[in-house]
XYZ file of C-alpha atoms in Angstrom:
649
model
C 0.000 0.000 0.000
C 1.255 3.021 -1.136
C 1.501 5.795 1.953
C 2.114 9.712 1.832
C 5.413 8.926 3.202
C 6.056 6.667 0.610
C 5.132 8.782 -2.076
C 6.782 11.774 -1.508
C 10.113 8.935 -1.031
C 9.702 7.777 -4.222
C 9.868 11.366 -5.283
C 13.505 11.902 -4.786
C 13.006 13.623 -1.123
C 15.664 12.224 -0.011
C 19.403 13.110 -0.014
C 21.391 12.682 -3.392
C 22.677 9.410 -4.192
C 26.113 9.301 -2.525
C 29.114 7.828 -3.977
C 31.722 7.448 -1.609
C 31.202 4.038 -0.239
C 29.642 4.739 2.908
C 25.763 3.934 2.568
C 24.284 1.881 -0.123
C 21.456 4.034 -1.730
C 18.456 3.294 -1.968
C 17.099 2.895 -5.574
C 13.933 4.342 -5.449
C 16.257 7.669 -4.732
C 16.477 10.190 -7.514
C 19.751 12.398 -8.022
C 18.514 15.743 -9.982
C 22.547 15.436 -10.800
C 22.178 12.296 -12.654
C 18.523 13.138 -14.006
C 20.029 16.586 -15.812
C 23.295 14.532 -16.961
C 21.815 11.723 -18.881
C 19.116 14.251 -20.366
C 22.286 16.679 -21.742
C 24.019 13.471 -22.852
C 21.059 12.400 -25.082
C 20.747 16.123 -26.731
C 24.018 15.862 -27.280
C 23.870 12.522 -28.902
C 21.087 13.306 -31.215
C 23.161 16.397 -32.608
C 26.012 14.558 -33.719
C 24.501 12.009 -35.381
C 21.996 14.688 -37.228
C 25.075 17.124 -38.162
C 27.576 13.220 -39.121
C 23.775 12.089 -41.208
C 23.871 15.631 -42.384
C 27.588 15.757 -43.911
C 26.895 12.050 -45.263
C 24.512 13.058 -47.611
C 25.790 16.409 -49.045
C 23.615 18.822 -47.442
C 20.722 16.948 -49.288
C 17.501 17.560 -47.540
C 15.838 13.980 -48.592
C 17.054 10.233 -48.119
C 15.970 8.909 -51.456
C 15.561 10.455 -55.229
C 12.611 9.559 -56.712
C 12.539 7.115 -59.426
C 11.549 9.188 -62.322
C 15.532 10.831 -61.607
C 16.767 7.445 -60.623
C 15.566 6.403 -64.497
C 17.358 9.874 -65.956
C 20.920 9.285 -64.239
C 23.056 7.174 -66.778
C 24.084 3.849 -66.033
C 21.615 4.255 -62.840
C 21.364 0.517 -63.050
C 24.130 -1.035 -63.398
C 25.377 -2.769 -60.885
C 28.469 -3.414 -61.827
C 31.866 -1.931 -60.494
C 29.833 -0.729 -57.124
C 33.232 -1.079 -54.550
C 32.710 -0.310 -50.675
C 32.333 3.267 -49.924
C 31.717 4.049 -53.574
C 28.300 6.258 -54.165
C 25.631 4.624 -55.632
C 24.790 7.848 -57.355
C 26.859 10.798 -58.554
C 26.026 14.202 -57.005
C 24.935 15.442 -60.146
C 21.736 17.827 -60.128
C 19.036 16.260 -61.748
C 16.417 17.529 -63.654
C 13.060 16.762 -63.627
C 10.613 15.541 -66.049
C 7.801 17.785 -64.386
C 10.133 21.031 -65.615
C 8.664 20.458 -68.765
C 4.833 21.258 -69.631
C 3.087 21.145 -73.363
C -0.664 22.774 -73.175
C -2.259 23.415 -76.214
C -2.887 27.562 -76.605
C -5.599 29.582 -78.922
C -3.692 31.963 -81.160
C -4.812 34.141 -84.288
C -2.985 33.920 -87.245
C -3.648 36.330 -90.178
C -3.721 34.611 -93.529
C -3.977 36.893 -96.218
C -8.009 38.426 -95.363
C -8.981 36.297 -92.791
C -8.120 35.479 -89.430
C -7.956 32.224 -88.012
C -8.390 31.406 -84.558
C -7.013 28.178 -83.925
C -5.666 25.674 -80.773
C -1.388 25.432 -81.147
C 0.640 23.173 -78.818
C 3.337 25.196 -76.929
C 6.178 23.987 -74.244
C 6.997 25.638 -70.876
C 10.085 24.428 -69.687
C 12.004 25.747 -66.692
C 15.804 24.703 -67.077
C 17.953 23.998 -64.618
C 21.499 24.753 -65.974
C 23.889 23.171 -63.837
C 21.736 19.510 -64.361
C 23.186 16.356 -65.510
C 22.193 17.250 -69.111
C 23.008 15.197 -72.674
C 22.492 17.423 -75.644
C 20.634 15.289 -78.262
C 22.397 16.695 -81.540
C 25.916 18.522 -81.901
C 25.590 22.208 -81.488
C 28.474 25.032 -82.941
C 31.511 25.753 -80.953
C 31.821 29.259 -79.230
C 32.219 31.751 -81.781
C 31.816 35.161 -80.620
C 31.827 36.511 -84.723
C 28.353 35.028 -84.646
C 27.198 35.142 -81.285
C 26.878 38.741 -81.789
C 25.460 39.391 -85.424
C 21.614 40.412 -85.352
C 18.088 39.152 -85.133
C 16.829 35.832 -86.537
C 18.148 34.084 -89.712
C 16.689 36.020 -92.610
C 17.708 37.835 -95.471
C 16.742 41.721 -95.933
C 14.874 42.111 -97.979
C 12.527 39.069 -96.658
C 9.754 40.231 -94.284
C 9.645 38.714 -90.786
C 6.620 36.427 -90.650
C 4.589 35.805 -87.401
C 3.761 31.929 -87.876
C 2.662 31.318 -84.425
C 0.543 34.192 -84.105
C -1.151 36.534 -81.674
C -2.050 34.512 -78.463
C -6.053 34.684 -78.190
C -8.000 35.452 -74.795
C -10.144 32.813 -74.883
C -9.988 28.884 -75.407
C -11.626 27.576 -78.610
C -13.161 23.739 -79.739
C -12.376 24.192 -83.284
C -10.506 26.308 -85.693
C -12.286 29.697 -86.517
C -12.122 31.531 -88.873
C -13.056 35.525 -89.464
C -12.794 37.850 -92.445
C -13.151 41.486 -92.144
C -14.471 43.549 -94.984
C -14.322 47.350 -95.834
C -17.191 49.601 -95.136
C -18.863 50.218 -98.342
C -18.139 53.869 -98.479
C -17.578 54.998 -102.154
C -21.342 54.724 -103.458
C -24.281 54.811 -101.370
C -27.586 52.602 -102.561
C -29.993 56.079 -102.626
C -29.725 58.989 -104.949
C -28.205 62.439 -102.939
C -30.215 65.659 -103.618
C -28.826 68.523 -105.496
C -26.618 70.820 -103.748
C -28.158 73.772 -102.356
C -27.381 77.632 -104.174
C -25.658 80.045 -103.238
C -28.984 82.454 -103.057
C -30.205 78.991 -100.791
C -27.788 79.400 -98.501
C -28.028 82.778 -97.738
C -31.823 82.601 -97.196
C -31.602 79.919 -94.781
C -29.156 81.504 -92.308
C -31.059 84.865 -92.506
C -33.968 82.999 -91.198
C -32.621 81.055 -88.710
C -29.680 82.912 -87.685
C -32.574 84.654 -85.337
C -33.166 81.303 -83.606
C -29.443 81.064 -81.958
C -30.538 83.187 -78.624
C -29.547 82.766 -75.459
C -32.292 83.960 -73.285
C -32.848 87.304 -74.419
C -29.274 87.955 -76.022
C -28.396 87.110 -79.840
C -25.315 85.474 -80.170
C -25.368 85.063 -84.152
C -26.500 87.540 -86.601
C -26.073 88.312 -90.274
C -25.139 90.846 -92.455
C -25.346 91.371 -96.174
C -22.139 90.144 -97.967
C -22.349 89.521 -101.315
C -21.571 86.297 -101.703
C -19.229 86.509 -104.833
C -17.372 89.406 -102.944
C -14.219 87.580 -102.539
C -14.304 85.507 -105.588
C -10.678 85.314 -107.592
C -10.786 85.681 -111.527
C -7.290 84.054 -111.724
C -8.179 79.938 -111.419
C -4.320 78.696 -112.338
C -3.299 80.115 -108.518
C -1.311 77.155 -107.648
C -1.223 77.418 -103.879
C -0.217 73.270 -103.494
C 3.506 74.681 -103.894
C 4.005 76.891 -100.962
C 6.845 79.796 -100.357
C 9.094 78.599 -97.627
C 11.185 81.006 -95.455
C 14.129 80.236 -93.177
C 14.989 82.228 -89.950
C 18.486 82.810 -89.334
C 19.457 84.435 -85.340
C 20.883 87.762 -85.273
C 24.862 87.728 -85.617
C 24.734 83.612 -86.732
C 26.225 82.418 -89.717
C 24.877 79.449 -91.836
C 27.835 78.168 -93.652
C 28.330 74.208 -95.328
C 29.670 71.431 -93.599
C 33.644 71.120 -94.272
C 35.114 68.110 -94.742
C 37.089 66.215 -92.498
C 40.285 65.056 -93.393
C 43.776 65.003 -91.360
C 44.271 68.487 -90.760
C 40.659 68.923 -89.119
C 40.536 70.372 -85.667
C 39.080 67.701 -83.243
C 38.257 67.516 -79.734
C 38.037 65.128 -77.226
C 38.434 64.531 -73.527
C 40.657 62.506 -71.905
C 39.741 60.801 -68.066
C 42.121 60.412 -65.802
C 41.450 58.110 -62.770
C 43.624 58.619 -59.903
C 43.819 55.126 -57.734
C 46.544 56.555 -55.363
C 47.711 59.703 -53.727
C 50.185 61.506 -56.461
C 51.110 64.479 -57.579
C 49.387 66.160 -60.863
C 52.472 65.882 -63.243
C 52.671 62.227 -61.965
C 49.517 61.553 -62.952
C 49.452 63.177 -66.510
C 53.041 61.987 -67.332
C 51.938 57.984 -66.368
C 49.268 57.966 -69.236
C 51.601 59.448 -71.846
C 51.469 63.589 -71.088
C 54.714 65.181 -72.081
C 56.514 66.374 -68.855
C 56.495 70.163 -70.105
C 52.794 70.148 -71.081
C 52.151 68.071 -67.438
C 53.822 70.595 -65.230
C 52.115 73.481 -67.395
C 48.759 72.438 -66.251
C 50.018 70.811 -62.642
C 50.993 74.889 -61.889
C 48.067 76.202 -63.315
C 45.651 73.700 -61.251
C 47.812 73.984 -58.337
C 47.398 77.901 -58.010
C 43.944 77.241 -57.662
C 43.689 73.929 -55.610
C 46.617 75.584 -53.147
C 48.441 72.285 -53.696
C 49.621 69.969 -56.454
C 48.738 67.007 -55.035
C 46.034 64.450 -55.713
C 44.497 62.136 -53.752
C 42.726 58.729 -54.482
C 39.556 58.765 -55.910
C 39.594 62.045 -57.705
C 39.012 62.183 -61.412
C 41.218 64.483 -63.546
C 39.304 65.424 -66.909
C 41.066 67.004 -69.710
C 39.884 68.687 -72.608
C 42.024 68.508 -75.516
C 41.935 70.272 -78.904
C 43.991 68.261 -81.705
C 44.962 69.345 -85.138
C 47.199 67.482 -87.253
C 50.172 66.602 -84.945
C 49.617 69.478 -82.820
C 47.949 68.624 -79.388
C 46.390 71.087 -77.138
C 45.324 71.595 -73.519
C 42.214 73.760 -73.056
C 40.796 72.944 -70.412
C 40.750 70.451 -67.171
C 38.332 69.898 -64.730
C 38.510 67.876 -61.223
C 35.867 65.603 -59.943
C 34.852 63.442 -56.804
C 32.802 60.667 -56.420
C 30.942 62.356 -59.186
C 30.970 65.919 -58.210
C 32.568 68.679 -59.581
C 35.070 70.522 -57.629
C 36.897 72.822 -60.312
C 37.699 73.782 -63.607
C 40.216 75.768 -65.626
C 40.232 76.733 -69.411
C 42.518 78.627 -71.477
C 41.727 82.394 -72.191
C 42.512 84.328 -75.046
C 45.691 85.439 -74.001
C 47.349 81.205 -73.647
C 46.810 81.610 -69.488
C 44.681 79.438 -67.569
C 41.794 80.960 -65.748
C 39.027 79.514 -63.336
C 36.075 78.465 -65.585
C 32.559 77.195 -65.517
C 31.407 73.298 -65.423
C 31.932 71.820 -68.926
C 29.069 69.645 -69.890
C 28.143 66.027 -67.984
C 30.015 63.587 -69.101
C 29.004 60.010 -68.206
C 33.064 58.497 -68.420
C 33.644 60.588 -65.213
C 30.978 58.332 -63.502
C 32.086 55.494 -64.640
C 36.447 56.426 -64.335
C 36.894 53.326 -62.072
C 34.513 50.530 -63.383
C 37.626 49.448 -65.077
C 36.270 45.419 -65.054
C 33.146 43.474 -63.455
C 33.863 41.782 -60.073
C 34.570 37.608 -60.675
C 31.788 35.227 -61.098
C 32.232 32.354 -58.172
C 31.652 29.228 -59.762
C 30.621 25.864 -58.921
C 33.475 23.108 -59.233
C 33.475 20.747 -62.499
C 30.508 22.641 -64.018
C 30.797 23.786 -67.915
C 30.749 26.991 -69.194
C 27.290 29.194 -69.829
C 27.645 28.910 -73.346
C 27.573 24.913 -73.528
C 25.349 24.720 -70.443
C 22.351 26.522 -72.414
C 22.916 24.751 -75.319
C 23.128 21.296 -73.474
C 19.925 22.073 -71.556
C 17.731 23.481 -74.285
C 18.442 20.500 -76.824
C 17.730 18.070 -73.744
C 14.652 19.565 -73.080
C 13.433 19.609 -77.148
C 14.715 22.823 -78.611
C 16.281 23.587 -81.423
C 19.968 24.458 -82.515
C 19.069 27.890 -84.333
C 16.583 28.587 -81.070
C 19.147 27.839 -79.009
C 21.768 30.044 -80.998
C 18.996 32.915 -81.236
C 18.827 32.332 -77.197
C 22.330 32.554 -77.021
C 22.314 36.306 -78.818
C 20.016 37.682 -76.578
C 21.594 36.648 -73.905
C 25.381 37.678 -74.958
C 24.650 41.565 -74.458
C 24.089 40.886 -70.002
C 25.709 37.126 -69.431
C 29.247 36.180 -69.729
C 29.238 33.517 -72.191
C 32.899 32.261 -71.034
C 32.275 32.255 -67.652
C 31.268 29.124 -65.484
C 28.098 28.104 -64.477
C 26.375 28.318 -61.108
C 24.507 25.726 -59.515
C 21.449 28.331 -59.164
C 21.276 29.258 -62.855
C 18.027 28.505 -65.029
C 16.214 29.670 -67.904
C 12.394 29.539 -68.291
C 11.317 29.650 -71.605
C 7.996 29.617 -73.503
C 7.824 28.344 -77.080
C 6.012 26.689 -80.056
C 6.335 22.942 -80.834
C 4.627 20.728 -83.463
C 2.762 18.099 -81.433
C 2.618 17.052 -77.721
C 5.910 15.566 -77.773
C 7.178 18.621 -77.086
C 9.962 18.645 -79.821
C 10.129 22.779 -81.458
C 10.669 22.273 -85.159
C 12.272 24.818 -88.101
C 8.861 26.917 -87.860
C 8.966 27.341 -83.627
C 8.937 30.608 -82.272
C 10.599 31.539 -79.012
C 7.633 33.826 -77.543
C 9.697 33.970 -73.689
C 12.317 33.866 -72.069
C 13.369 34.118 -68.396
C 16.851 33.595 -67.336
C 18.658 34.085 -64.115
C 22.712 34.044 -64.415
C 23.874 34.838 -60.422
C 22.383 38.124 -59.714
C 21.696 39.055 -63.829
C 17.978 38.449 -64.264
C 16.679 39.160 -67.837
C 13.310 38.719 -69.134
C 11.717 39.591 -72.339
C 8.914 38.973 -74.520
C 8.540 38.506 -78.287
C 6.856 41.003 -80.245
C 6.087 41.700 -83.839
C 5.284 45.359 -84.462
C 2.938 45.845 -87.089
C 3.745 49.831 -87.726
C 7.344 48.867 -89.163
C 6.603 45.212 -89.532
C 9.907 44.194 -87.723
C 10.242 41.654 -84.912
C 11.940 42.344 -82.051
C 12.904 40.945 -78.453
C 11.560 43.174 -75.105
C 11.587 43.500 -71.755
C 8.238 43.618 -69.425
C 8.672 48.210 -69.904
C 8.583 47.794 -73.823
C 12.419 48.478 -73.763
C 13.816 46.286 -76.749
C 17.012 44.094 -74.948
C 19.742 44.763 -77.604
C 22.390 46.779 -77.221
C 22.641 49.914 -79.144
C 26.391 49.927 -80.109
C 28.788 46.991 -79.072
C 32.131 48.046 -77.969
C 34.245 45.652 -79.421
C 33.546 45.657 -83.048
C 36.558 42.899 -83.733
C 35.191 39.825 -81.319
C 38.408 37.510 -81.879
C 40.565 40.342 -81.251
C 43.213 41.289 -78.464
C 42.832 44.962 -76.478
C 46.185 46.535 -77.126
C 45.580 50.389 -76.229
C 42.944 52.840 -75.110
C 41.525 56.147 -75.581
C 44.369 58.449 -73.796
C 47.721 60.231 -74.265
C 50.332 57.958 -75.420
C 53.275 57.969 -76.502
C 53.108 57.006 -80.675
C 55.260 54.515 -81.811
C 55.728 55.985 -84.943
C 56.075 59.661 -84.546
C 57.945 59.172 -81.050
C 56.037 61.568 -79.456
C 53.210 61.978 -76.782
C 49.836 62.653 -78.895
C 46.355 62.000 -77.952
C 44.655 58.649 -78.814
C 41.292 59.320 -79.638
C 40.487 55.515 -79.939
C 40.914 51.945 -78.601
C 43.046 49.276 -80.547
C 42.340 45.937 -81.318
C 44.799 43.346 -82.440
C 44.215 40.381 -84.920
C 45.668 38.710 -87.659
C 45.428 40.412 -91.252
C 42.100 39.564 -93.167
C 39.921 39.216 -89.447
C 36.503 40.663 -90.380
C 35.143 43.596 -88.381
C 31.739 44.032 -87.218
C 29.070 46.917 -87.199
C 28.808 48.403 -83.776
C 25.120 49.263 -84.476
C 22.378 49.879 -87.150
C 22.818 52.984 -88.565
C 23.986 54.433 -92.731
C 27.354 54.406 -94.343
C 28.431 57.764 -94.041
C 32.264 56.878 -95.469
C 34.037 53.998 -97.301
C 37.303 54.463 -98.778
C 41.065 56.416 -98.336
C 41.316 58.460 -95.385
C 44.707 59.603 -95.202
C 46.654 58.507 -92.326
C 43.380 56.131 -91.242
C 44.127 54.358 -94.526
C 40.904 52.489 -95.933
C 38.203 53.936 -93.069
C 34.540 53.427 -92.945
C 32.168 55.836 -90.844
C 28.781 54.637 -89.983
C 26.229 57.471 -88.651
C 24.119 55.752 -85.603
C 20.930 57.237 -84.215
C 20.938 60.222 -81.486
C 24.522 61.441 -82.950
C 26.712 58.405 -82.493
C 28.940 58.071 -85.144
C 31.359 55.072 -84.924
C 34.583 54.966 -87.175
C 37.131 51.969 -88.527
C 40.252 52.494 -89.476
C 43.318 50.648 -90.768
C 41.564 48.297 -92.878
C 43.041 45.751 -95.023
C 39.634 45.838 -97.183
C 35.968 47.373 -97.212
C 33.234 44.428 -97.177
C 31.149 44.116 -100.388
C 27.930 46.168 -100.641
C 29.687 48.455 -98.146
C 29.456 51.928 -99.782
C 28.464 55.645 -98.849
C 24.408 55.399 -98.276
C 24.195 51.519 -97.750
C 22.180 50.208 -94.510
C 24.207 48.355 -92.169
C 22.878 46.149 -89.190
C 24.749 45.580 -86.255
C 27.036 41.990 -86.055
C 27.130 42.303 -90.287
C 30.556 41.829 -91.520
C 31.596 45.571 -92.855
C 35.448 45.322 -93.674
C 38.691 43.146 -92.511
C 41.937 43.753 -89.990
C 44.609 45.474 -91.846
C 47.652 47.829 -91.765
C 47.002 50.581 -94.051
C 47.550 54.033 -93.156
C 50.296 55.086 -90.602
C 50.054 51.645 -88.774
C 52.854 49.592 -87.669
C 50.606 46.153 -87.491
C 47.855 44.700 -88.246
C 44.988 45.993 -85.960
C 41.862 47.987 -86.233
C 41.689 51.676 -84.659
C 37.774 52.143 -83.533
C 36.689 55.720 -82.593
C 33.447 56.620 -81.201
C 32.154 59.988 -81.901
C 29.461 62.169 -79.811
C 27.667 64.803 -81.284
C 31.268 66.207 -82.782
C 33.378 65.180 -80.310
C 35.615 61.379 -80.193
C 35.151 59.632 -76.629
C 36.171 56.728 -74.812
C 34.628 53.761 -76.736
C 34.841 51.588 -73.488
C 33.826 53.848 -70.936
C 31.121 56.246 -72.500
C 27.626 55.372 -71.370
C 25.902 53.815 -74.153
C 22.107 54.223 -74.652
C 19.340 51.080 -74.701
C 17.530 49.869 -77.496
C 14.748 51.167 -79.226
C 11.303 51.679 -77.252
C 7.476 51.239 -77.998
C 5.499 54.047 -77.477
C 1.569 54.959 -78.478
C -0.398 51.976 -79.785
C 2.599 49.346 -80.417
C 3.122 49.644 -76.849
C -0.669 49.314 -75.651
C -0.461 45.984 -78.459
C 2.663 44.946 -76.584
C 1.425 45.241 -73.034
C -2.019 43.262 -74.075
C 0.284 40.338 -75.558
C 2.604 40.503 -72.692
C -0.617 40.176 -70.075
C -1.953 36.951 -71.967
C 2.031 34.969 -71.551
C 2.031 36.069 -68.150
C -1.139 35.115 -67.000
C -1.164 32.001 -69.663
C 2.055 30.887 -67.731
C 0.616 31.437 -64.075
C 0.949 28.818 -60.924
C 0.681 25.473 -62.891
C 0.579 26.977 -66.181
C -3.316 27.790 -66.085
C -5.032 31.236 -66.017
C -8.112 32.255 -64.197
C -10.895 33.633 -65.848
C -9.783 34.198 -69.921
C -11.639 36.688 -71.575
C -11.702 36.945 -75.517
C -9.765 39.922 -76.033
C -8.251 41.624 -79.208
């Protein structure tokens, strides 16, 4: 029988268990000693194993794969060759079938009068890059001569044809099919009256130009105008051609262009970075400066600054005015973390005074973003470039898809670099059947790719006021760059846009251009769209072609061996087309190409200026746009379905 007493003894309220020898214990005693020790010991226990289990498998969060990725790994099965403490599996990443979707879309294609609705099968796939992939055909080698020539593989004078279509708001059973006619407006069905007189007229607003009161007060009236007062005998008037007059400002002179040849005045700035604390002269004389010209401006600036040092961080701009051979200082401003501090210019008189703030220029900004930080990469995983093209042919693309996804992508992703376990591609495109597999006709309608931090997504979108197709992003903002800075893509950086000391002349002059070295006969690329405003002999530029951009960009190439065929003063050029070849002509002492970038009349730095986006919708292309990029979005919505569609047009 269990007593009070009892209980509260078998409670531990007693004494602790004693270990010295002198009492046995009792073992219905409880030590809170003991009690707390084993509980600590089992915590303890329980994390060790979890963190050892933890380590064992990777930092993978489940036990077993399932067996639609135990089926994808290659030689999964075999049991052969299996040693002790060899993995069963690899720790590849594995994709998953269920990345991969086919639904069958409504889209409106226009075929000649009609339009006809009709159901399509499309593929959503969501890529992961890094994935134990196995491309299914051979795809081209990295070659960055193609990777960044234009748009999709036609000719130019072939229009771009929309053979998927305009995706439709609404689901449909069958193919449908709607014509749409002009109003009959030339000839009614009903006779018209004859036209009223002139004596007509006249009666009926005398008699009811007394109706148009308000209240009491008559706000029309008429008075007696003969109605043939201002009639003109002379009918052969031609007033179609009118006079046109130009306006010229007081005390402004309209002259002609002149032309530009070796002896033309140019100017240009030059942007000095300064990484460390040194003086002015040090500065100028380290990027080519003559030491009399550097110490000229180093006691001019210093007379204003109070000292002729420099310290890190500060950016030393200098405008320079060059003519021939003959290089000029005019003016130099100093900056700091983007704002201005001072400037001097040259007066009249050849002396340096304080002046105002030249003009923004966007290389000051942008003095020290010399390179991008390093991409951290995963170990034993390919390069971008093959890890798109494996994953898109796995997953039922084709190659020229794949090579057209590779171009839109070159402008933001480092094709060279390695790939990160985190990097995918979602992509939205036609296909011929449920299968899956995109054929010659596919179009690529999406795409959204993540590449570390880089996330770019656009849309395709065919613009029916120009009739071109084009790539953009979710604003209307087309993705292509508007000028490429490298227009030689196999070739080697050899010198920038600076003073310099030149090689042939043995003196310090201003470069107004970057360098790029290749072997004779390398072909040169367009920087941009744009017109052929030069091709031939330029002097000391030898065989130089100018091509006039949009918004005053002007890019020049110089030094060529040859001009491209077709390339000629007034031709259309399109950026990645082949326009001339690597040589030495000119005052050249190898083969290389000299590429200048000009600004509204003035040559800056090719690599630093700030280069302007691509072309964007406005008005009703960019209302069509935003309608079409609605249905994708909501068309590709949490498990590919939309709510509610609604036929819209």
């Amino acid at each position: 029988m269990m007593t009070p007493r009892n209980m509260i003894r078998s409670l531990g309220n007693e004494a602790p268990i004693l270990a010295d020898g002198r009492r046995a214990p009792d073992r219905r005693e409880i030590s809170v000693r003991w009690l707390s020790g084993t509980f600590l010991t089992g915590i303890t226990s329980s994390i060790l194993m979890g963190v050892a289990l933890f380590a064992a498998l990777d930092g993978r969060q489940q036990l077993a794969i399932p067996a639609e990725a135990y089926a994808s790994v290659p030689d999964a099965h075999d049991g052969d060759g299996v040693t002790r403490g060899k993995r069963l599996l690899g720790a590849n990443i594995v994709a998953m079938p269920t990345d991969r979707k086919v639904m069958e879309v409504a889209t409106v294609v226009h075929e000649g009068s009609k339009e006809i609705i009709r159901r399509q099968p499309f593929s959503h796939v969501k890529m992961q890059l890094a994935a134990n992939h196995v491309a299914t055909e051979e795809y081209p080698s990295f070659n960055p001569l193609t990777i960044f020539s234009t748009g999709e593989n036609r000719t130019e004078d072939e229009a771009p044809v929309n053979r998927t279509g305009l995706i439709y708001g609404s689901q449909v059973e069958t193919d449908v099919s709607l014509q749409t006619v002009p109003f009959p407006a030339t000839r009614g069905s009903y006779t018209y009256a004859p036209g009223m007189s002139l004596d007509e007229v006249e009666e009926n607003v005398r008699t009811n130009g007394s109706l148009l009161t308000a209240g009491n007060s008559q706000v029309s009236g008429l008075a007696y105008v003969d109605p043939r007062r201002f009639d003109n005998d002379d009918d052969h008037l031609d007033t179609s051609n009118l006079l046109s007059a130009r306006i010229v400002e007081e005390n402004m002179t309209v002259s002609e262009p002149e032309p530009v040849t070796s002896k033309t005045r140019d100017y240009a700035d030059d942007v000095i970075p300064v990484r460390q604390d040194q003086t002015i002269m040090a500065a100028m004389t380290a990027v080519g400066y003559p030491k009399a010209q550097a110490k000229e401006l180093a006691d001019s600036l210093s007379d204003y600054l109070g000292s002729d040092r420099l310290t890190q961080g500060q950016v030393l701009r200098i405008g320079l005015i060059q003519e021939g051979e003959l290089v000029q200082i005019v003016r130099a401003s100093l900056y700091r973390r983007g704002y201005h501090l001072m400037t001097i210019a040259l007066d009249d008189g050849g002396r340096f005074i304080k002046g105002q703030e030249p003009m923004k220029l966007d290389a000051v900004d942008t003095a020290f973003d010399d390179s991008a930080p390093p991409m951290i990469a995963g170990r034993e995983l390919p390069r971008i470039y093959d890890g798109i093209f494996r994953a898109a042919l796995s997953y039922g693309m084709t190659t020229d898809m794949t090579a057209l996804l590779v171009k839109l992508l070159a402008s933001n992703v480092d094709l060279q670099a390695q790939l990160r376990p985190t990097d995918t591609i979602e992509a939205f495109f036609s296909v011929a059947d449920q299968s899956g597999q995109a054929t010659a006709s596919s179009e690529l309608l999406y795409v959204n790719a993540k590449f570390g931090d880089t996330v770019s997504r656009f849309y395709r979108f065919l613009n029916s006021d120009d009739n071109s197709v084009d790539y953009y992003d979710q604003d209307g903002k087309s993705i292509r760059q508007f000028l490429l800075r490298n227009p030689v893509p196999n070739g080697r950086f050899t010198s920038g846009f600076g003073m310099r000391r030149h090689p042939i002349l043995g003196r310090s002059i201003m470069h107004t251009g970057s360098d790029w070295a290749a072997p004779r006969g390398t072909p040169i690329i367009a920087a941009g769209n744009g017109i052929v405003e030069k091709a031939g002999w330029a002097g000391t530029y030898g065989n130089q072609t100018l091509i006039r951009h949009g918004n005053g960009y002007v890019s020049s190439y110089n030094h060529q061996s040859a001009i491209a065929k077709g390339v000629r003063e007034g031709a259309k050029v399109t950026q990645g087309q082949v326009i001339g070849y690597v040589g030495t002509t000119g005052q050249s002492t190898g083969a290389h190409l000299h590429y200048e970038l000009i600004v509204n009349g003035a040559k800056v730095d090719p690599l630093k200026v700030r280069l302007p986006g691509g072309k964007s919708l406005d008005g009703k292309a960019l209302a069509r746009f935003e309608q079409e990029r609605m249905r994708i979005d909501t068309l590709l919505g949490p498990n590919g379905q939309s709510g509610d569609q609604v036929a819209s047009r």
